[in-house]
Phi, psi and omega in degrees: 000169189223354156217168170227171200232075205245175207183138148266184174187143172282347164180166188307341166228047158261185184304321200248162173244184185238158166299114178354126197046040151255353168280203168265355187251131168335009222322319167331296187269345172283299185299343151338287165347305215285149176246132175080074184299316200301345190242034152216164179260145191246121178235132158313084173223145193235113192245335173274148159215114176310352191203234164286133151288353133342286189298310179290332183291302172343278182309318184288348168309313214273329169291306196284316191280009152280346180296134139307131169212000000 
C-alpha cells in the first residue's frame, strides 16, 4: 500500500472520535507493520475537535512525527 487512512477513537462505541494516541487503537503498532513509513502517505481523519482544528492537526503531526519503530 502507498497510503493510509488512519483515526483514533476513545473507544469500540464510541460516538466521537479523538486526536491521534488519545484513543484506543494501537496506531504504534498498526504502523510498525508498514515497511518505509517515511515514502507513504498518511491522511488524518477527523470530525470532533477539543479546541480548533487547527490546533488537533498541530498534535496529531506531533504525535506522529514523534512515533519510534
Amino acid at each position: 500500500y502507498y497510503s493510509f487512512h488512519i483515526k483514533d477513537a476513545a473507544g469500540l462505541k464510541a460516538e466521537h472520535d479523538t486526536e491521534l494516541g488519545k484513543g484506543t487503537g494501537n496506531l504504534r503498532g498498526i504502523l510498525a507493520k508498514v515497511k518505509n513509513p517515511e515514502d507513504k502517505y498518511f491522511y488524518v481523519e477527523q470530525e470532533t475537535y477539543p479546541d480548533s482544528p487547527l490546533e488537533s492537526v498541530k498534535r496529531d503531526y506531533t504525535y506522529l512525527a514523534a512515533l519510534r519503530f
